């Protein structure tokens, strides 16, 4: 159990530190930054789908006594992330109506992204409780998804009038909820026998929703054949990373 705690905490601390990536983008040419995000999103799609279908779902079905129950948990994960996204978008739309956007935006980052990062921490913890390769695969998938998001969060805070230092502080604060989520996941996982049986399909459903509903539609906006080919290669790279992690089993 001690190793699971060590691996999980290292992973979520790394995920939390991604919130500092925003400051790096300030010194990078905007067109280069956009291309980098474009590639990262494509790799994230492959990694999220790959982790869901190559690691999480096979592990979930092998641990469960009933395929129907596991399938229902997968769908529950999809619905849960749909509801979470609805909440985040409602919060975002609500703050745009305020006369002073700075404090509401800070509140949205803390509540919305903090809640998202809390779930990420629990997902990573649940994965490490199953195996090291699964934990690493889930951590990589979360990191690749979080990188573009953290850059966007930093840009939103700057646009709202925050200084760079305050924007970094708010981003780091919301990202640190992943550590809280991981600790909750490890404690609950140690005391609840079926914790991983439930969390694995929920995580798979969440990853499928994020990749299919949030990220793929963004990639579909690109019409240039050369960029579309780059997307396919990057997505394949994400899937390939997940396949390579099978070698650790």
PDB file of C-alpha atoms in Angstrom:
ATOM      1  CA  UNK A   1       0.000   0.000   0.000  1.00  0.00           C
ATOM      2  CA  UNK A   2       2.925   2.352   0.734  1.00  0.00           C
ATOM      3  CA  UNK A   3       4.100   2.144  -2.882  1.00  0.00           C
ATOM      4  CA  UNK A   4       0.627   2.997  -4.164  1.00  0.00           C
ATOM      5  CA  UNK A   5       0.635   6.126  -2.011  1.00  0.00           C
ATOM      6  CA  UNK A   6       4.102   7.084  -3.252  1.00  0.00           C
ATOM      7  CA  UNK A   7       3.320   6.585  -6.948  1.00  0.00           C
ATOM      8  CA  UNK A   8      -0.056   8.313  -6.668  1.00  0.00           C
ATOM      9  CA  UNK A   9       1.229  11.366  -4.812  1.00  0.00           C
ATOM     10  CA  UNK A  10       4.161  11.800  -7.194  1.00  0.00           C
ATOM     11  CA  UNK A  11       1.752  11.616 -10.127  1.00  0.00           C
ATOM     12  CA  UNK A  12      -0.799  14.100  -8.779  1.00  0.00           C
ATOM     13  CA  UNK A  13       1.918  16.542  -7.704  1.00  0.00           C
ATOM     14  CA  UNK A  14       3.230  16.386 -11.267  1.00  0.00           C
ATOM     15  CA  UNK A  15      -0.300  16.977 -12.591  1.00  0.00           C
ATOM     16  CA  UNK A  16      -0.701  19.945 -10.223  1.00  0.00           C
ATOM     17  CA  UNK A  17       2.575  21.504 -11.366  1.00  0.00           C
ATOM     18  CA  UNK A  18       1.226  21.556 -14.921  1.00  0.00           C
ATOM     19  CA  UNK A  19      -0.701  24.655 -13.851  1.00  0.00           C
ATOM     20  CA  UNK A  20       2.587  26.560 -14.123  1.00  0.00           C
ATOM     21  CA  UNK A  21       2.851  25.794 -17.854  1.00  0.00           C
ATOM     22  CA  UNK A  22       0.829  28.905 -18.664  1.00  0.00           C
ATOM     23  CA  UNK A  23       3.696  31.266 -17.880  1.00  0.00           C
ATOM     24  CA  UNK A  24       5.867  29.484 -20.464  1.00  0.00           C
ATOM     25  CA  UNK A  25       3.388  30.224 -23.244  1.00  0.00           C
ATOM     26  CA  UNK A  26       3.741  33.983 -22.667  1.00  0.00           C
ATOM     27  CA  UNK A  27       7.223  33.970 -24.200  1.00  0.00           C
ATOM     28  CA  UNK A  28       6.281  31.720 -27.132  1.00  0.00           C
ATOM     29  CA  UNK A  29       5.071  33.002 -30.486  1.00  0.00           C
ATOM     30  CA  UNK A  30       1.268  32.720 -30.633  1.00  0.00           C
ATOM     31  CA  UNK A  31       1.214  30.687 -33.854  1.00  0.00           C
ATOM     32  CA  UNK A  32       3.755  28.234 -32.425  1.00  0.00           C
ATOM     33  CA  UNK A  33       1.748  27.995 -29.212  1.00  0.00           C
ATOM     34  CA  UNK A  34      -1.446  27.259 -31.156  1.00  0.00           C
ATOM     35  CA  UNK A  35       0.251  24.509 -33.164  1.00  0.00           C
ATOM     36  CA  UNK A  36       1.647  22.958 -29.996  1.00  0.00           C
ATOM     37  CA  UNK A  37      -1.802  22.910 -28.383  1.00  0.00           C
ATOM     38  CA  UNK A  38      -3.254  21.482 -31.609  1.00  0.00           C
ATOM     39  CA  UNK A  39      -0.802  18.550 -31.474  1.00  0.00           C
ATOM     40  CA  UNK A  40      -1.275  18.052 -27.729  1.00  0.00           C
ATOM     41  CA  UNK A  41      -5.049  17.816 -28.114  1.00  0.00           C
ATOM     42  CA  UNK A  42      -4.630  15.208 -30.858  1.00  0.00           C
ATOM     43  CA  UNK A  43      -2.243  13.126 -28.746  1.00  0.00           C
ATOM     44  CA  UNK A  44      -4.625  13.491 -25.793  1.00  0.00           C
ATOM     45  CA  UNK A  45      -7.500  12.048 -27.856  1.00  0.00           C
ATOM     46  CA  UNK A  46      -5.452   8.960 -28.666  1.00  0.00           C
ATOM     47  CA  UNK A  47      -4.223   8.595 -25.089  1.00  0.00           C
ATOM     48  CA  UNK A  48      -7.687   8.973 -23.545  1.00  0.00           C
ATOM     49  CA  UNK A  49      -9.295   6.505 -25.947  1.00  0.00           C
ATOM     50  CA  UNK A  50      -6.286   4.203 -25.618  1.00  0.00           C
ATOM     51  CA  UNK A  51      -6.327   4.210 -21.832  1.00  0.00           C
ATOM     52  CA  UNK A  52     -10.092   3.604 -21.794  1.00  0.00           C
ATOM     53  CA  UNK A  53     -10.171   0.733 -24.306  1.00  0.00           C
ATOM     54  CA  UNK A  54      -6.727  -0.841 -23.825  1.00  0.00           C
ATOM     55  CA  UNK A  55      -6.289  -0.556 -20.053  1.00  0.00           C
ATOM     56  CA  UNK A  56      -9.338   0.532 -18.070  1.00  0.00           C
ATOM     57  CA  UNK A  57     -12.167  -1.430 -19.692  1.00  0.00           C
ATOM     58  CA  UNK A  58     -10.357  -4.800 -19.916  1.00  0.00           C
ATOM     59  CA  UNK A  59      -9.274  -4.412 -16.283  1.00  0.00           C
ATOM     60  CA  UNK A  60     -12.782  -3.371 -15.218  1.00  0.00           C
ATOM     61  CA  UNK A  61     -14.454  -6.344 -16.899  1.00  0.00           C
ATOM     62  CA  UNK A  62     -11.875  -8.769 -15.509  1.00  0.00           C
ATOM     63  CA  UNK A  63     -12.520  -7.558 -11.957  1.00  0.00           C
ATOM     64  CA  UNK A  64     -16.309  -7.536 -12.234  1.00  0.00           C
ATOM     65  CA  UNK A  65     -18.663 -10.480 -11.837  1.00  0.00           C
ATOM     66  CA  UNK A  66     -21.270  -8.918 -14.114  1.00  0.00           C
ATOM     67  CA  UNK A  67     -20.689  -7.395 -17.535  1.00  0.00           C
ATOM     68  CA  UNK A  68     -24.002  -5.531 -17.440  1.00  0.00           C
ATOM     69  CA  UNK A  69     -23.121  -3.822 -14.146  1.00  0.00           C
ATOM     70  CA  UNK A  70     -19.731  -2.767 -15.493  1.00  0.00           C
ATOM     71  CA  UNK A  71     -21.312  -1.432 -18.679  1.00  0.00           C
ATOM     72  CA  UNK A  72     -23.777   0.575 -16.584  1.00  0.00           C
ATOM     73  CA  UNK A  73     -20.905   2.105 -14.633  1.00  0.00           C
ATOM     74  CA  UNK A  74     -19.232   3.080 -17.923  1.00  0.00           C
ATOM     75  CA  UNK A  75     -22.415   4.851 -18.994  1.00  0.00           C
ATOM     76  CA  UNK A  76     -22.676   6.409 -15.540  1.00  0.00           C
ATOM     77  CA  UNK A  77     -19.186   7.837 -16.064  1.00  0.00           C
ATOM     78  CA  UNK A  78     -20.265   9.340 -19.381  1.00  0.00           C
ATOM     79  CA  UNK A  79     -23.365  10.888 -17.805  1.00  0.00           C
ATOM     80  CA  UNK A  80     -21.401  12.128 -14.777  1.00  0.00           C
ATOM     81  CA  UNK A  81     -18.892  13.995 -16.932  1.00  0.00           C
ATOM     82  CA  UNK A  82     -21.724  15.342 -19.096  1.00  0.00           C
ATOM     83  CA  UNK A  83     -23.414  16.761 -15.990  1.00  0.00           C
ATOM     84  CA  UNK A  84     -20.105  18.143 -14.688  1.00  0.00           C
ATOM     85  CA  UNK A  85     -19.458  19.868 -18.003  1.00  0.00           C
ATOM     86  CA  UNK A  86     -22.983  21.326 -17.983  1.00  0.00           C
ATOM     87  CA  UNK A  87     -22.251  22.787 -14.546  1.00  0.00           C
ATOM     88  CA  UNK A  88     -18.924  24.243 -15.670  1.00  0.00           C
ATOM     89  CA  UNK A  89     -20.438  25.815 -18.780  1.00  0.00           C
ATOM     90  CA  UNK A  90     -23.320  27.258 -16.748  1.00  0.00           C
ATOM     91  CA  UNK A  91     -20.826  28.803 -14.332  1.00  0.00           C
ATOM     92  CA  UNK A  92     -18.807  30.197 -17.237  1.00  0.00           C
ATOM     93  CA  UNK A  93     -21.883  31.710 -18.900  1.00  0.00           C
ATOM     94  CA  UNK A  94     -23.027  33.150 -15.578  1.00  0.00           C
ATOM     95  CA  UNK A  95     -19.783  34.990 -14.833  1.00  0.00           C
ATOM     96  CA  UNK A  96     -19.752  36.634 -18.259  1.00  0.00           C
ATOM     97  CA  UNK A  97     -22.851  38.590 -17.218  1.00  0.00           C
ATOM     98  CA  UNK A  98     -21.122  40.154 -14.209  1.00  0.00           C
ATOM     99  CA  UNK A  99     -19.920  43.768 -14.299  1.00  0.00           C
ATOM    100  CA  UNK A 100     -16.674  42.903 -12.502  1.00  0.00           C
ATOM    101  CA  UNK A 101     -15.396  39.654 -14.028  1.00  0.00           C
ATOM    102  CA  UNK A 102     -12.202  39.235 -11.990  1.00  0.00           C
ATOM    103  CA  UNK A 103     -13.571  37.700  -8.779  1.00  0.00           C
ATOM    104  CA  UNK A 104     -16.240  35.565 -10.497  1.00  0.00           C
ATOM    105  CA  UNK A 105     -13.626  34.162 -12.895  1.00  0.00           C
ATOM    106  CA  UNK A 106     -11.400  33.314  -9.944  1.00  0.00           C
ATOM    107  CA  UNK A 107     -14.365  31.623  -8.292  1.00  0.00           C
ATOM    108  CA  UNK A 108     -15.127  29.660 -11.467  1.00  0.00           C
ATOM    109  CA  UNK A 109     -11.514  28.455 -11.696  1.00  0.00           C
ATOM    110  CA  UNK A 110     -11.524  27.350  -8.053  1.00  0.00           C
ATOM    111  CA  UNK A 111     -14.931  25.681  -8.061  1.00  0.00           C
ATOM    112  CA  UNK A 112     -15.090  24.339 -11.614  1.00  0.00           C
ATOM    113  CA  UNK A 113     -11.523  23.286 -12.338  1.00  0.00           C
ATOM    114  CA  UNK A 114     -10.969  22.405  -8.693  1.00  0.00           C
ATOM    115  CA  UNK A 115     -13.839  19.919  -8.872  1.00  0.00           C
ATOM    116  CA  UNK A 116     -12.499  18.521 -12.140  1.00  0.00           C
ATOM    117  CA  UNK A 117      -9.013  18.130 -10.665  1.00  0.00           C
ATOM    118  CA  UNK A 118     -10.497  16.501  -7.557  1.00  0.00           C
ATOM    119  CA  UNK A 119     -11.996  13.800  -9.790  1.00  0.00           C
ATOM    120  CA  UNK A 120      -8.710  13.461 -11.701  1.00  0.00           C
ATOM    121  CA  UNK A 121      -6.892  12.770  -8.439  1.00  0.00           C
ATOM    122  CA  UNK A 122      -9.404  10.092  -7.462  1.00  0.00           C
ATOM    123  CA  UNK A 123      -9.135   8.466 -10.897  1.00  0.00           C
ATOM    124  CA  UNK A 124      -5.348   8.333 -10.707  1.00  0.00           C
ATOM    125  CA  UNK A 125      -5.472   6.889  -7.178  1.00  0.00           C
ATOM    126  CA  UNK A 126      -7.953   4.195  -8.204  1.00  0.00           C
ATOM    127  CA  UNK A 127      -5.740   3.221 -11.142  1.00  0.00           C
ATOM    128  CA  UNK A 128      -2.605   2.840  -9.015  1.00  0.00           C
ATOM    129  CA  UNK A 129      -4.552   0.699  -6.547  1.00  0.00           C
ATOM    130  CA  UNK A 130      -5.010  -1.785  -9.409  1.00  0.00           C
ATOM    131  CA  UNK A 131      -1.518  -1.799 -10.913  1.00  0.00           C
ATOM    132  CA  UNK A 132       1.508   0.362 -11.690  1.00  0.00           C
ATOM    133  CA  UNK A 133       1.035   0.254 -15.506  1.00  0.00           C
ATOM    134  CA  UNK A 134      -2.615   1.264 -15.197  1.00  0.00           C
ATOM    135  CA  UNK A 135      -1.690   4.124 -12.880  1.00  0.00           C
ATOM    136  CA  UNK A 136       0.990   5.373 -15.262  1.00  0.00           C
ATOM    137  CA  UNK A 137      -1.357   5.089 -18.256  1.00  0.00           C
ATOM    138  CA  UNK A 138      -4.092   7.069 -16.510  1.00  0.00           C
ATOM    139  CA  UNK A 139      -1.601   9.693 -15.325  1.00  0.00           C
ATOM    140  CA  UNK A 140      -0.290  10.189 -18.867  1.00  0.00           C
ATOM    141  CA  UNK A 141      -3.836  10.483 -20.226  1.00  0.00           C
ATOM    142  CA  UNK A 142      -4.716  13.082 -17.577  1.00  0.00           C
ATOM    143  CA  UNK A 143      -1.512  15.055 -18.205  1.00  0.00           C
ATOM    144  CA  UNK A 144      -2.049  15.188 -21.967  1.00  0.00           C
ATOM    145  CA  UNK A 145      -5.629  16.352 -21.432  1.00  0.00           C
ATOM    146  CA  UNK A 146      -4.696  18.886 -18.741  1.00  0.00           C
ATOM    147  CA  UNK A 147      -1.844  20.611 -20.622  1.00  0.00           C
ATOM    148  CA  UNK A 148      -4.040  22.468 -23.161  1.00  0.00           C
ATOM    149  CA  UNK A 149      -6.651  23.125 -20.474  1.00  0.00           C
ATOM    150  CA  UNK A 150      -4.145  24.712 -18.083  1.00  0.00           C
ATOM    151  CA  UNK A 151      -2.877  26.978 -20.863  1.00  0.00           C
ATOM    152  CA  UNK A 152      -6.464  28.039 -21.530  1.00  0.00           C
ATOM    153  CA  UNK A 153      -7.183  28.655 -17.833  1.00  0.00           C
ATOM    154  CA  UNK A 154      -4.121  30.881 -17.547  1.00  0.00           C
ATOM    155  CA  UNK A 155      -5.189  32.877 -20.600  1.00  0.00           C
ATOM    156  CA  UNK A 156      -8.706  33.349 -19.171  1.00  0.00           C
ATOM    157  CA  UNK A 157      -7.340  34.734 -15.906  1.00  0.00           C
ATOM    158  CA  UNK A 158      -4.983  37.126 -17.692  1.00  0.00           C
ATOM    159  CA  UNK A 159      -7.841  38.311 -19.902  1.00  0.00           C
ATOM    160  CA  UNK A 160      -9.961  38.898 -16.783  1.00  0.00           C
ATOM    161  CA  UNK A 161      -7.373  41.302 -15.412  1.00  0.00           C
ATOM    162  CA  UNK A 162      -5.273  39.153 -13.109  1.00  0.00           C
ATOM    163  CA  UNK A 163      -1.535  39.744 -12.887  1.00  0.00           C
ATOM    164  CA  UNK A 164       0.709  36.885 -13.991  1.00  0.00           C
ATOM    165  CA  UNK A 165       1.559  36.006 -10.395  1.00  0.00           C
ATOM    166  CA  UNK A 166      -2.098  35.912  -9.319  1.00  0.00           C
ATOM    167  CA  UNK A 167      -3.091  33.927 -12.406  1.00  0.00           C
ATOM    168  CA  UNK A 168      -0.405  31.354 -11.604  1.00  0.00           C
ATOM    169  CA  UNK A 169      -1.517  31.230  -7.962  1.00  0.00           C
ATOM    170  CA  UNK A 170      -5.169  30.624  -8.851  1.00  0.00           C
ATOM    171  CA  UNK A 171      -4.246  27.990 -11.420  1.00  0.00           C
ATOM    172  CA  UNK A 172      -1.956  26.217  -8.957  1.00  0.00           C
ATOM    173  CA  UNK A 173      -4.607  26.377  -6.238  1.00  0.00           C
ATOM    174  CA  UNK A 174      -7.277  24.781  -8.437  1.00  0.00           C
ATOM    175  CA  UNK A 175      -4.792  22.177  -9.698  1.00  0.00           C
ATOM    176  CA  UNK A 176      -3.834  21.202  -6.137  1.00  0.00           C
ATOM    177  CA  UNK A 177      -7.314  19.740  -5.667  1.00  0.00           C
ATOM    178  CA  UNK A 178      -5.937  16.718  -7.564  1.00  0.00           C
ATOM    179  CA  UNK A 179      -3.799  15.960  -4.502  1.00  0.00           C
ATOM    180  CA  UNK A 180      -6.871  16.146  -2.256  1.00  0.00           C
ATOM    181  CA  UNK A 181      -8.770  13.841  -4.620  1.00  0.00           C
ATOM    182  CA  UNK A 182      -5.901  11.360  -4.666  1.00  0.00           C
ATOM    183  CA  UNK A 183      -5.753  11.204  -0.864  1.00  0.00           C
ATOM    184  CA  UNK A 184      -9.523  10.677  -0.698  1.00  0.00           C
ATOM    185  CA  UNK A 185      -9.272   7.951  -3.336  1.00  0.00           C
ATOM    186  CA  UNK A 186      -6.460   6.136  -1.535  1.00  0.00           C
ATOM    187  CA  UNK A 187      -8.233   6.250   1.831  1.00  0.00           C
ATOM    188  CA  UNK A 188     -11.590   5.148   0.428  1.00  0.00           C
ATOM    189  CA  UNK A 189      -9.921   2.527  -1.757  1.00  0.00           C
ATOM    190  CA  UNK A 190      -8.225   0.977   1.260  1.00  0.00           C
ATOM    191  CA  UNK A 191     -11.509   0.667   3.147  1.00  0.00           C
ATOM    192  CA  UNK A 192     -14.039  -0.083   0.419  1.00  0.00           C
ATOM    193  CA  UNK A 193     -13.560  -3.459  -1.257  1.00  0.00           C
ATOM    194  CA  UNK A 194     -15.363  -2.619  -4.508  1.00  0.00           C
ATOM    195  CA  UNK A 195     -13.863   0.871  -4.919  1.00  0.00           C
ATOM    196  CA  UNK A 196     -11.730   0.019  -7.959  1.00  0.00           C
ATOM    197  CA  UNK A 197     -14.492  -2.160  -9.430  1.00  0.00           C
ATOM    198  CA  UNK A 198     -16.652   0.964  -9.551  1.00  0.00           C
ATOM    199  CA  UNK A 199     -14.001   3.590 -10.320  1.00  0.00           C
ATOM    200  CA  UNK A 200     -12.383   1.843 -13.297  1.00  0.00           C
ATOM    201  CA  UNK A 201     -15.488   1.798 -15.537  1.00  0.00           C
ATOM    202  CA  UNK A 202     -16.471   5.282 -14.309  1.00  0.00           C
ATOM    203  CA  UNK A 203     -13.026   6.516 -15.330  1.00  0.00           C
ATOM    204  CA  UNK A 204     -13.280   4.797 -18.709  1.00  0.00           C
ATOM    205  CA  UNK A 205     -16.664   6.414 -19.322  1.00  0.00           C
ATOM    206  CA  UNK A 206     -15.290   9.806 -18.346  1.00  0.00           C
ATOM    207  CA  UNK A 207     -12.284   9.482 -20.650  1.00  0.00           C
ATOM    208  CA  UNK A 208     -14.481   8.339 -23.546  1.00  0.00           C
ATOM    209  CA  UNK A 209     -16.746  11.348 -23.000  1.00  0.00           C
ATOM    210  CA  UNK A 210     -13.883  13.863 -22.774  1.00  0.00           C
ATOM    211  CA  UNK A 211     -12.173  12.535 -25.897  1.00  0.00           C
ATOM    212  CA  UNK A 212     -15.320  12.053 -27.964  1.00  0.00           C
ATOM    213  CA  UNK A 213     -17.400  15.032 -26.857  1.00  0.00           C
ATOM    214  CA  UNK A 214     -14.854  17.724 -25.988  1.00  0.00           C
ATOM    215  CA  UNK A 215     -11.696  17.078 -27.978  1.00  0.00           C
ATOM    216  CA  UNK A 216     -12.706  15.334 -31.226  1.00  0.00           C
ATOM    217  CA  UNK A 217     -15.179  18.120 -32.200  1.00  0.00           C
ATOM    218  CA  UNK A 218     -12.321  20.622 -31.859  1.00  0.00           C
ATOM    219  CA  UNK A 219     -10.145  18.539 -34.160  1.00  0.00           C
ATOM    220  CA  UNK A 220     -12.970  18.256 -36.699  1.00  0.00           C
ATOM    221  CA  UNK A 221     -12.806  22.025 -37.241  1.00  0.00           C
ATOM    222  CA  UNK A 222      -9.500  21.586 -39.070  1.00  0.00           C
ATOM    223  CA  UNK A 223     -10.050  21.188 -42.829  1.00  0.00           C
ATOM    224  CA  UNK A 224      -6.513  21.259 -44.234  1.00  0.00           C
ATOM    225  CA  UNK A 225      -5.396  17.782 -45.408  1.00  0.00           C
ATOM    226  CA  UNK A 226      -1.860  18.233 -44.064  1.00  0.00           C
ATOM    227  CA  UNK A 227      -3.115  19.240 -40.622  1.00  0.00           C
ATOM    228  CA  UNK A 228      -5.665  16.433 -40.626  1.00  0.00           C
ATOM    229  CA  UNK A 229      -2.872  13.958 -41.373  1.00  0.00           C
ATOM    230  CA  UNK A 230      -0.876  15.412 -38.478  1.00  0.00           C
ATOM    231  CA  UNK A 231      -3.910  14.896 -36.251  1.00  0.00           C
ATOM    232  CA  UNK A 232      -4.133  11.236 -37.217  1.00  0.00           C
ATOM    233  CA  UNK A 233      -0.416  10.698 -36.581  1.00  0.00           C
ATOM    234  CA  UNK A 234      -0.639  12.466 -33.210  1.00  0.00           C
ATOM    235  CA  UNK A 235      -3.712  10.450 -32.211  1.00  0.00           C
ATOM    236  CA  UNK A 236      -1.897   7.274 -33.204  1.00  0.00           C
ATOM    237  CA  UNK A 237       1.028   8.386 -31.041  1.00  0.00           C
ATOM    238  CA  UNK A 238      -1.305   8.682 -28.060  1.00  0.00           C
ATOM    239  CA  UNK A 239      -2.669   5.189 -28.653  1.00  0.00           C
ATOM    240  CA  UNK A 240       0.879   3.923 -29.149  1.00  0.00           C
ATOM    241  CA  UNK A 241       1.907   5.268 -25.743  1.00  0.00           C
ATOM    242  CA  UNK A 242      -0.888   3.285 -24.146  1.00  0.00           C
ATOM    243  CA  UNK A 243       0.144   0.139 -26.037  1.00  0.00           C
ATOM    244  CA  UNK A 244       3.759   0.528 -24.904  1.00  0.00           C
ATOM    245  CA  UNK A 245       2.635   0.566 -21.288  1.00  0.00           C
ATOM    246  CA  UNK A 246       1.308  -2.974 -21.760  1.00  0.00           C
ATOM    247  CA  UNK A 247       4.969  -4.030 -21.768  1.00  0.00           C
ATOM    248  CA  UNK A 248       5.147  -3.115 -18.071  1.00  0.00           C
ATOM    249  CA  UNK A 249       2.583  -5.799 -17.195  1.00  0.00           C
TER     250      UNK A 249
END
